[in-house]
PDB file of C-alpha atoms in Angstrom:
ATOM      1  CA  UNK A   1     -20.583  28.430  -0.744  1.00 56.00           C
ATOM      2  CA  UNK A   2     -20.688  29.794   2.790  1.00 68.00           C
ATOM      3  CA  UNK A   3     -17.797  28.928   5.010  1.00 90.00           C
ATOM      4  CA  UNK A   4     -18.033  27.817   8.617  1.00 95.00           C
ATOM      5  CA  UNK A   5     -20.265  30.186  10.548  1.00 96.00           C
ATOM      6  CA  UNK A   6     -20.442  30.700  14.293  1.00 97.00           C
ATOM      7  CA  UNK A   7     -22.770  32.657  16.544  1.00 96.00           C
ATOM      8  CA  UNK A   8     -22.670  34.831  18.459  1.00 97.00           C
ATOM      9  CA  UNK A   9     -19.435  36.654  17.640  1.00 95.00           C
ATOM     10  CA  UNK A  10     -19.015  38.001  21.170  1.00 95.00           C
ATOM     11  CA  UNK A  11     -20.578  37.134  24.483  1.00 96.00           C
ATOM     12  CA  UNK A  12     -20.269  38.353  28.060  1.00 98.00           C
ATOM     13  CA  UNK A  13     -21.372  36.142  30.952  1.00 97.00           C
ATOM     14  CA  UNK A  14     -20.861  36.059  34.702  1.00 97.00           C
ATOM     15  CA  UNK A  15     -19.413  33.270  36.804  1.00 97.00           C
ATOM     16  CA  UNK A  16     -21.789  30.389  37.386  1.00 97.00           C
ATOM     17  CA  UNK A  17     -23.882  31.059  34.318  1.00 98.00           C
ATOM     18  CA  UNK A  18     -24.352  28.717  31.389  1.00 98.00           C
ATOM     19  CA  UNK A  19     -23.596  29.479  27.730  1.00 98.00           C
ATOM     20  CA  UNK A  20     -24.467  27.918  24.361  1.00 98.00           C
ATOM     21  CA  UNK A  21     -22.388  28.569  21.264  1.00 98.00           C
ATOM     22  CA  UNK A  22     -23.458  27.569  17.763  1.00 98.00           C
ATOM     23  CA  UNK A  23     -21.692  26.427  14.622  1.00 97.00           C
ATOM     24  CA  UNK A  24     -22.779  25.664  11.077  1.00 96.00           C
ATOM     25  CA  UNK A  25     -20.252  23.671   9.039  1.00 95.00           C
ATOM     26  CA  UNK A  26     -19.359  24.168   5.408  1.00 93.00           C
ATOM     27  CA  UNK A  27     -21.720  22.589   2.918  1.00 90.00           C
ATOM     28  CA  UNK A  28     -20.946  18.902   2.513  1.00 85.00           C
ATOM     29  CA  UNK A  29     -19.015  18.606   5.787  1.00 90.00           C
ATOM     30  CA  UNK A  30     -20.463  16.198   8.325  1.00 89.00           C
ATOM     31  CA  UNK A  31     -17.895  16.393  11.125  1.00 91.00           C
ATOM     32  CA  UNK A  32     -17.411  19.255  13.548  1.00 94.00           C
ATOM     33  CA  UNK A  33     -14.673  19.895  16.093  1.00 95.00           C
ATOM     34  CA  UNK A  34     -14.616  22.497  18.848  1.00 97.00           C
ATOM     35  CA  UNK A  35     -11.518  24.230  20.220  1.00 96.00           C
ATOM     36  CA  UNK A  36     -10.803  26.664  23.027  1.00 97.00           C
ATOM     37  CA  UNK A  37      -8.112  29.278  22.487  1.00 95.00           C
ATOM     38  CA  UNK A  38      -6.905  31.287  25.448  1.00 93.00           C
ATOM     39  CA  UNK A  39      -5.104  34.558  24.823  1.00 90.00           C
ATOM     40  CA  UNK A  40      -1.583  33.982  23.489  1.00 87.00           C
ATOM     41  CA  UNK A  41      -2.038  30.221  23.201  1.00 90.00           C
ATOM     42  CA  UNK A  42      -2.771  27.814  20.384  1.00 90.00           C
ATOM     43  CA  UNK A  43      -6.227  26.250  20.063  1.00 92.00           C
ATOM     44  CA  UNK A  44      -6.909  23.372  22.458  1.00 93.00           C
ATOM     45  CA  UNK A  45      -9.140  20.529  21.261  1.00 92.00           C
ATOM     46  CA  UNK A  46     -12.392  20.125  23.211  1.00 95.00           C
ATOM     47  CA  UNK A  47     -14.324  17.456  21.307  1.00 94.00           C
ATOM     48  CA  UNK A  48     -15.467  16.265  17.914  1.00 92.00           C
ATOM     49  CA  UNK A  49     -18.935  15.315  16.668  1.00 93.00           C
ATOM     50  CA  UNK A  50     -19.863  12.988  13.837  1.00 90.00           C
ATOM     51  CA  UNK A  51     -23.251  11.448  13.075  1.00 89.00           C
ATOM     52  CA  UNK A  52     -24.697  13.303  16.057  1.00 92.00           C
ATOM     53  CA  UNK A  53     -22.348  11.596  18.505  1.00 93.00           C
ATOM     54  CA  UNK A  54     -19.220  12.694  20.348  1.00 93.00           C
ATOM     55  CA  UNK A  55     -16.391  10.830  18.661  1.00 88.00           C
ATOM     56  CA  UNK A  56     -13.434  11.946  20.709  1.00 88.00           C
ATOM     57  CA  UNK A  57     -12.713  14.338  23.514  1.00 90.00           C
ATOM     58  CA  UNK A  58      -9.809  16.381  24.771  1.00 90.00           C
ATOM     59  CA  UNK A  59      -8.898  17.123  28.389  1.00 91.00           C
ATOM     60  CA  UNK A  60     -11.906  19.223  29.292  1.00 95.00           C
ATOM     61  CA  UNK A  61     -14.279  18.700  32.239  1.00 96.00           C
ATOM     62  CA  UNK A  62     -17.854  17.519  31.931  1.00 96.00           C
ATOM     63  CA  UNK A  63     -19.017  21.133  32.230  1.00 97.00           C
ATOM     64  CA  UNK A  64     -18.241  21.246  28.514  1.00 98.00           C
ATOM     65  CA  UNK A  65     -20.821  19.369  26.485  1.00 97.00           C
ATOM     66  CA  UNK A  66     -22.001  19.407  22.936  1.00 97.00           C
ATOM     67  CA  UNK A  67     -24.582  18.353  20.465  1.00 96.00           C
ATOM     68  CA  UNK A  68     -24.793  17.789  16.737  1.00 96.00           C
ATOM     69  CA  UNK A  69     -28.030  18.062  14.804  1.00 96.00           C
ATOM     70  CA  UNK A  70     -29.191  16.081  11.749  1.00 95.00           C
ATOM     71  CA  UNK A  71     -28.195  18.984   9.496  1.00 93.00           C
ATOM     72  CA  UNK A  72     -24.623  18.662  10.904  1.00 94.00           C
ATOM     73  CA  UNK A  73     -24.731  21.961  12.776  1.00 96.00           C
ATOM     74  CA  UNK A  74     -23.431  21.830  16.314  1.00 97.00           C
ATOM     75  CA  UNK A  75     -23.674  23.470  19.708  1.00 98.00           C
ATOM     76  CA  UNK A  76     -21.138  23.803  22.491  1.00 98.00           C
ATOM     77  CA  UNK A  77     -22.544  24.188  26.004  1.00 98.00           C
ATOM     78  CA  UNK A  78     -20.535  25.265  29.013  1.00 98.00           C
ATOM     79  CA  UNK A  79     -22.114  25.093  32.482  1.00 97.00           C
ATOM     80  CA  UNK A  80     -21.057  26.770  35.715  1.00 97.00           C
ATOM     81  CA  UNK A  81     -18.790  29.229  33.957  1.00 98.00           C
ATOM     82  CA  UNK A  82     -15.440  30.085  35.510  1.00 97.00           C
ATOM     83  CA  UNK A  83     -13.277  33.116  34.895  1.00 97.00           C
ATOM     84  CA  UNK A  84     -10.781  30.794  33.205  1.00 96.00           C
ATOM     85  CA  UNK A  85     -13.344  29.879  30.553  1.00 97.00           C
ATOM     86  CA  UNK A  86     -12.818  33.284  28.964  1.00 97.00           C
ATOM     87  CA  UNK A  87     -11.412  32.501  25.529  1.00 97.00           C
ATOM     88  CA  UNK A  88     -12.019  32.379  21.804  1.00 96.00           C
ATOM     89  CA  UNK A  89     -14.104  29.297  20.987  1.00 98.00           C
ATOM     90  CA  UNK A  90     -13.474  27.930  17.524  1.00 97.00           C
ATOM     91  CA  UNK A  91     -15.506  25.518  15.486  1.00 97.00           C
ATOM     92  CA  UNK A  92     -13.946  23.570  12.634  1.00 95.00           C
ATOM     93  CA  UNK A  93     -15.731  21.530  10.015  1.00 94.00           C
ATOM     94  CA  UNK A  94     -13.897  18.688   8.386  1.00 87.00           C
ATOM     95  CA  UNK A  95     -13.631  17.358   4.880  1.00 77.00           C
ATOM     96  CA  UNK A  96     -12.228  13.860   4.477  1.00 72.00           C
ATOM     97  CA  UNK A  97     -10.733  12.714   1.184  1.00 71.00           C
ATOM     98  CA  UNK A  98      -9.827   9.065   0.761  1.00 69.00           C
ATOM     99  CA  UNK A  99      -7.324   8.077  -1.892  1.00 68.00           C
ATOM    100  CA  UNK A 100      -4.606   5.508  -2.420  1.00 67.00           C
ATOM    101  CA  UNK A 101      -2.365   7.525  -0.119  1.00 60.00           C
ATOM    102  CA  UNK A 102      -4.742   7.084   2.757  1.00 64.00           C
ATOM    103  CA  UNK A 103      -7.209   9.362   4.427  1.00 65.00           C
ATOM    104  CA  UNK A 104      -6.605  13.066   4.127  1.00 70.00           C
ATOM    105  CA  UNK A 105      -8.538  15.320   6.394  1.00 76.00           C
ATOM    106  CA  UNK A 106      -8.686  19.095   6.247  1.00 82.00           C
ATOM    107  CA  UNK A 107     -10.217  21.284   8.919  1.00 88.00           C
ATOM    108  CA  UNK A 108     -11.813  24.586   8.053  1.00 92.00           C
ATOM    109  CA  UNK A 109     -12.229  26.951  10.970  1.00 94.00           C
ATOM    110  CA  UNK A 110     -14.945  29.477  11.637  1.00 95.00           C
ATOM    111  CA  UNK A 111     -14.256  33.006  12.898  1.00 95.00           C
ATOM    112  CA  UNK A 112     -14.863  32.010  16.501  1.00 96.00           C
ATOM    113  CA  UNK A 113     -16.957  33.254  19.406  1.00 97.00           C
ATOM    114  CA  UNK A 114     -15.143  35.396  21.931  1.00 96.00           C
ATOM    115  CA  UNK A 115     -16.467  34.644  25.416  1.00 97.00           C
ATOM    116  CA  UNK A 116     -15.713  36.865  28.374  1.00 97.00           C
ATOM    117  CA  UNK A 117     -16.624  35.621  31.837  1.00 97.00           C
ATOM    118  CA  UNK A 118     -16.796  38.286  34.552  1.00 96.00           C
TER     119      UNK A 118
ATOM    120  CA  UNK B   1       1.392  12.335  20.473  1.00 60.00           C
ATOM    121  CA  UNK B   2       4.033  13.714  18.184  1.00 61.00           C
ATOM    122  CA  UNK B   3       5.052  17.142  19.392  1.00 83.00           C
ATOM    123  CA  UNK B   4       6.237  20.035  17.246  1.00 91.00           C
ATOM    124  CA  UNK B   5       8.777  22.721  18.046  1.00 92.00           C
ATOM    125  CA  UNK B   6       8.770  26.085  16.301  1.00 95.00           C
ATOM    126  CA  UNK B   7      10.618  29.356  16.850  1.00 96.00           C
ATOM    127  CA  UNK B   8       8.553  31.836  18.807  1.00 95.00           C
ATOM    128  CA  UNK B   9       8.868  34.636  16.293  1.00 96.00           C
ATOM    129  CA  UNK B  10      10.445  35.595  12.959  1.00 97.00           C
ATOM    130  CA  UNK B  11      10.698  38.683  10.792  1.00 97.00           C
ATOM    131  CA  UNK B  12      10.749  38.737   7.002  1.00 96.00           C
ATOM    132  CA  UNK B  13      11.123  41.586   4.519  1.00 97.00           C
ATOM    133  CA  UNK B  14       8.194  42.151   2.184  1.00 97.00           C
ATOM    134  CA  UNK B  15       8.735  40.456  -1.180  1.00 96.00           C
ATOM    135  CA  UNK B  16      11.279  38.012   0.174  1.00 96.00           C
ATOM    136  CA  UNK B  17      10.710  34.333   0.861  1.00 97.00           C
ATOM    137  CA  UNK B  18       9.649  33.455   4.389  1.00 97.00           C
ATOM    138  CA  UNK B  19      10.995  30.114   5.582  1.00 97.00           C
ATOM    139  CA  UNK B  20       9.328  28.815   8.722  1.00 97.00           C
ATOM    140  CA  UNK B  21      10.964  25.760  10.300  1.00 96.00           C
ATOM    141  CA  UNK B  22       9.309  23.063  12.397  1.00 95.00           C
ATOM    142  CA  UNK B  23      10.826  20.124  14.258  1.00 94.00           C
ATOM    143  CA  UNK B  24       8.779  16.971  14.775  1.00 92.00           C
ATOM    144  CA  UNK B  25      11.368  14.386  15.692  1.00 90.00           C
ATOM    145  CA  UNK B  26       8.874  11.909  17.201  1.00 87.00           C
ATOM    146  CA  UNK B  27       6.610  11.766  14.162  1.00 88.00           C
ATOM    147  CA  UNK B  28       5.311   8.331  13.212  1.00 84.00           C
ATOM    148  CA  UNK B  29       5.370   6.895   9.733  1.00 81.00           C
ATOM    149  CA  UNK B  30       1.714   7.511   8.951  1.00 80.00           C
ATOM    150  CA  UNK B  31       1.337  10.924  10.570  1.00 86.00           C
ATOM    151  CA  UNK B  32       0.804  13.943   8.358  1.00 88.00           C
ATOM    152  CA  UNK B  33       2.283  17.398   8.879  1.00 92.00           C
ATOM    153  CA  UNK B  34      -0.250  20.227   8.644  1.00 93.00           C
ATOM    154  CA  UNK B  35       0.290  23.966   8.577  1.00 95.00           C
ATOM    155  CA  UNK B  36      -2.287  26.562   9.569  1.00 96.00           C
ATOM    156  CA  UNK B  37      -2.006  30.279  10.117  1.00 96.00           C
ATOM    157  CA  UNK B  38      -4.035  32.623  12.241  1.00 96.00           C
ATOM    158  CA  UNK B  39      -4.341  36.296  11.521  1.00 94.00           C
ATOM    159  CA  UNK B  40      -5.169  38.367  14.579  1.00 85.00           C
ATOM    160  CA  UNK B  41      -8.587  37.558  16.077  1.00 77.00           C
ATOM    161  CA  UNK B  42      -9.625  35.310  13.193  1.00 88.00           C
ATOM    162  CA  UNK B  43     -10.014  31.534  12.991  1.00 93.00           C
ATOM    163  CA  UNK B  44      -6.997  29.506  11.811  1.00 94.00           C
ATOM    164  CA  UNK B  45      -6.678  29.154   8.057  1.00 94.00           C
ATOM    165  CA  UNK B  46      -5.512  25.932   6.421  1.00 92.00           C
ATOM    166  CA  UNK B  47      -2.356  26.357   4.344  1.00 95.00           C
ATOM    167  CA  UNK B  48      -0.950  22.995   3.300  1.00 94.00           C
ATOM    168  CA  UNK B  49      -0.219  19.477   4.477  1.00 92.00           C
ATOM    169  CA  UNK B  50       2.039  16.580   3.510  1.00 91.00           C
ATOM    170  CA  UNK B  51       3.224  13.121   4.443  1.00 90.00           C
ATOM    171  CA  UNK B  52       6.588  12.424   2.798  1.00 90.00           C
ATOM    172  CA  UNK B  53       6.854  14.322  -0.448  1.00 87.00           C
ATOM    173  CA  UNK B  54       7.273  18.030  -0.837  1.00 93.00           C
ATOM    174  CA  UNK B  55       4.010  19.790  -1.573  1.00 94.00           C
ATOM    175  CA  UNK B  56       3.116  23.062  -3.269  1.00 96.00           C
ATOM    176  CA  UNK B  57      -0.139  24.924  -3.649  1.00 94.00           C
ATOM    177  CA  UNK B  58      -1.195  28.462  -4.432  1.00 94.00           C
ATOM    178  CA  UNK B  59      -0.342  29.644  -0.945  1.00 94.00           C
ATOM    179  CA  UNK B  60       2.928  27.968  -0.023  1.00 97.00           C
ATOM    180  CA  UNK B  61       5.382  25.124  -0.373  1.00 97.00           C
ATOM    181  CA  UNK B  62       6.079  22.454   2.216  1.00 97.00           C
ATOM    182  CA  UNK B  63       9.491  20.826   2.347  1.00 97.00           C
ATOM    183  CA  UNK B  64       9.743  17.683   4.490  1.00 96.00           C
ATOM    184  CA  UNK B  65      13.158  16.205   5.238  1.00 95.00           C
ATOM    185  CA  UNK B  66      13.833  12.649   4.159  1.00 93.00           C
ATOM    186  CA  UNK B  67      13.790  11.380   7.750  1.00 93.00           C
ATOM    187  CA  UNK B  68      10.557  13.369   8.301  1.00 93.00           C
ATOM    188  CA  UNK B  69      11.844  14.793  11.557  1.00 93.00           C
ATOM    189  CA  UNK B  70      11.514  18.363  10.396  1.00 95.00           C
ATOM    190  CA  UNK B  71       9.794  20.473   7.777  1.00 96.00           C
ATOM    191  CA  UNK B  72       9.836  23.999   6.406  1.00 97.00           C
ATOM    192  CA  UNK B  73       6.925  26.086   5.222  1.00 97.00           C
ATOM    193  CA  UNK B  74       7.912  28.491   2.465  1.00 98.00           C
ATOM    194  CA  UNK B  75       5.944  31.588   1.547  1.00 97.00           C
ATOM    195  CA  UNK B  76       7.715  32.496  -1.720  1.00 96.00           C
ATOM    196  CA  UNK B  77       6.979  36.219  -1.786  1.00 95.00           C
ATOM    197  CA  UNK B  78       5.808  37.414   1.596  1.00 96.00           C
ATOM    198  CA  UNK B  79       3.378  40.326   1.767  1.00 96.00           C
ATOM    199  CA  UNK B  80       2.241  42.415   4.702  1.00 96.00           C
ATOM    200  CA  UNK B  81      -0.965  40.372   4.757  1.00 95.00           C
ATOM    201  CA  UNK B  82       1.062  37.263   5.571  1.00 97.00           C
ATOM    202  CA  UNK B  83       1.765  38.642   9.054  1.00 97.00           C
ATOM    203  CA  UNK B  84       0.210  36.014  11.316  1.00 97.00           C
ATOM    204  CA  UNK B  85       0.883  33.176  13.737  1.00 96.00           C
ATOM    205  CA  UNK B  86       1.851  30.009  11.869  1.00 97.00           C
ATOM    206  CA  UNK B  87       1.128  26.629  13.429  1.00 96.00           C
ATOM    207  CA  UNK B  88       2.872  23.402  12.492  1.00 95.00           C
ATOM    208  CA  UNK B  89       0.833  20.389  13.557  1.00 92.00           C
ATOM    209  CA  UNK B  90       1.373  16.676  13.394  1.00 89.00           C
ATOM    210  CA  UNK B  91      -1.940  14.956  12.923  1.00 83.00           C
ATOM    211  CA  UNK B  92      -2.020  11.976  15.232  1.00 75.00           C
ATOM    212  CA  UNK B  93      -4.355   9.016  15.277  1.00 71.00           C
ATOM    213  CA  UNK B  94      -6.458   8.379  18.358  1.00 69.00           C
ATOM    214  CA  UNK B  95      -6.114   4.606  18.498  1.00 69.00           C
ATOM    215  CA  UNK B  96      -9.123   4.292  20.806  1.00 72.00           C
ATOM    216  CA  UNK B  97     -11.649   6.103  18.640  1.00 69.00           C
ATOM    217  CA  UNK B  98      -9.901   5.637  15.310  1.00 68.00           C
ATOM    218  CA  UNK B  99     -10.142   9.356  14.661  1.00 72.00           C
ATOM    219  CA  UNK B 100      -7.533  12.003  14.100  1.00 74.00           C
ATOM    220  CA  UNK B 101      -6.538  14.682  16.508  1.00 75.00           C
ATOM    221  CA  UNK B 102      -4.689  17.907  16.036  1.00 82.00           C
ATOM    222  CA  UNK B 103      -2.475  19.309  18.747  1.00 82.00           C
ATOM    223  CA  UNK B 104      -1.609  22.950  18.316  1.00 86.00           C
ATOM    224  CA  UNK B 105       1.474  24.440  19.919  1.00 81.00           C
ATOM    225  CA  UNK B 106       2.048  28.153  20.370  1.00 83.00           C
ATOM    226  CA  UNK B 107       3.223  28.611  16.772  1.00 94.00           C
ATOM    227  CA  UNK B 108       5.610  31.090  15.147  1.00 97.00           C
ATOM    228  CA  UNK B 109       4.634  34.735  15.049  1.00 96.00           C
ATOM    229  CA  UNK B 110       5.726  35.936  11.595  1.00 97.00           C
ATOM    230  CA  UNK B 111       6.004  39.639  11.037  1.00 97.00           C
ATOM    231  CA  UNK B 112       6.436  40.830   7.464  1.00 97.00           C
ATOM    232  CA  UNK B 113       8.218  44.172   7.352  1.00 96.00           C
ATOM    233  CA  UNK B 114       7.666  46.849   4.703  1.00 94.00           C
TER     234      UNK B 114
END
């Protein structure tokens, strides 16, 4: 069973350009979240996709957009890149287990895409 | 959003137990505590989670205080490969969307020494 995969692994862009990052979730996972992790910081939540729709969003500008496909894979798009967008971009796919204790959700992260904006 | 507080860094001798504390004094009754770790330049790895009771799996044990305001992650026999940043997260509910959100802090940098 393949884990969460992301492509590309590394990317270099210049200011003002646009970038698309891709994520394939684990088999059987239908929900995908995206995070941005700046150097020395913890991951910051960007947004989450479920059933091809954005379900919730963190404090990121509209330059950050996404998409989820029928096969549950997802893309993160960033327009008008800024130097400050340089970071590790992480995708997480989510498994939800429902039992008498409630809803238990576990995120499984991919290896990330390291984006450098020059 | 319930916030967590962790020490910035800790050292542990190889083979000894590593005890990583986390404070979450504003946690709500239905919020879970999750632990992840991140080895350099890799994606975070799920370790364990719990609500009220102590939990144990093949990787670690999670001890949650009775008032749920703090917890401790225990790696029973730390190895050099356990050197990583460990994140304690309280999973909060987004009341607007009805979905869960995870807020990562800066974590504890654990260094296991030979």
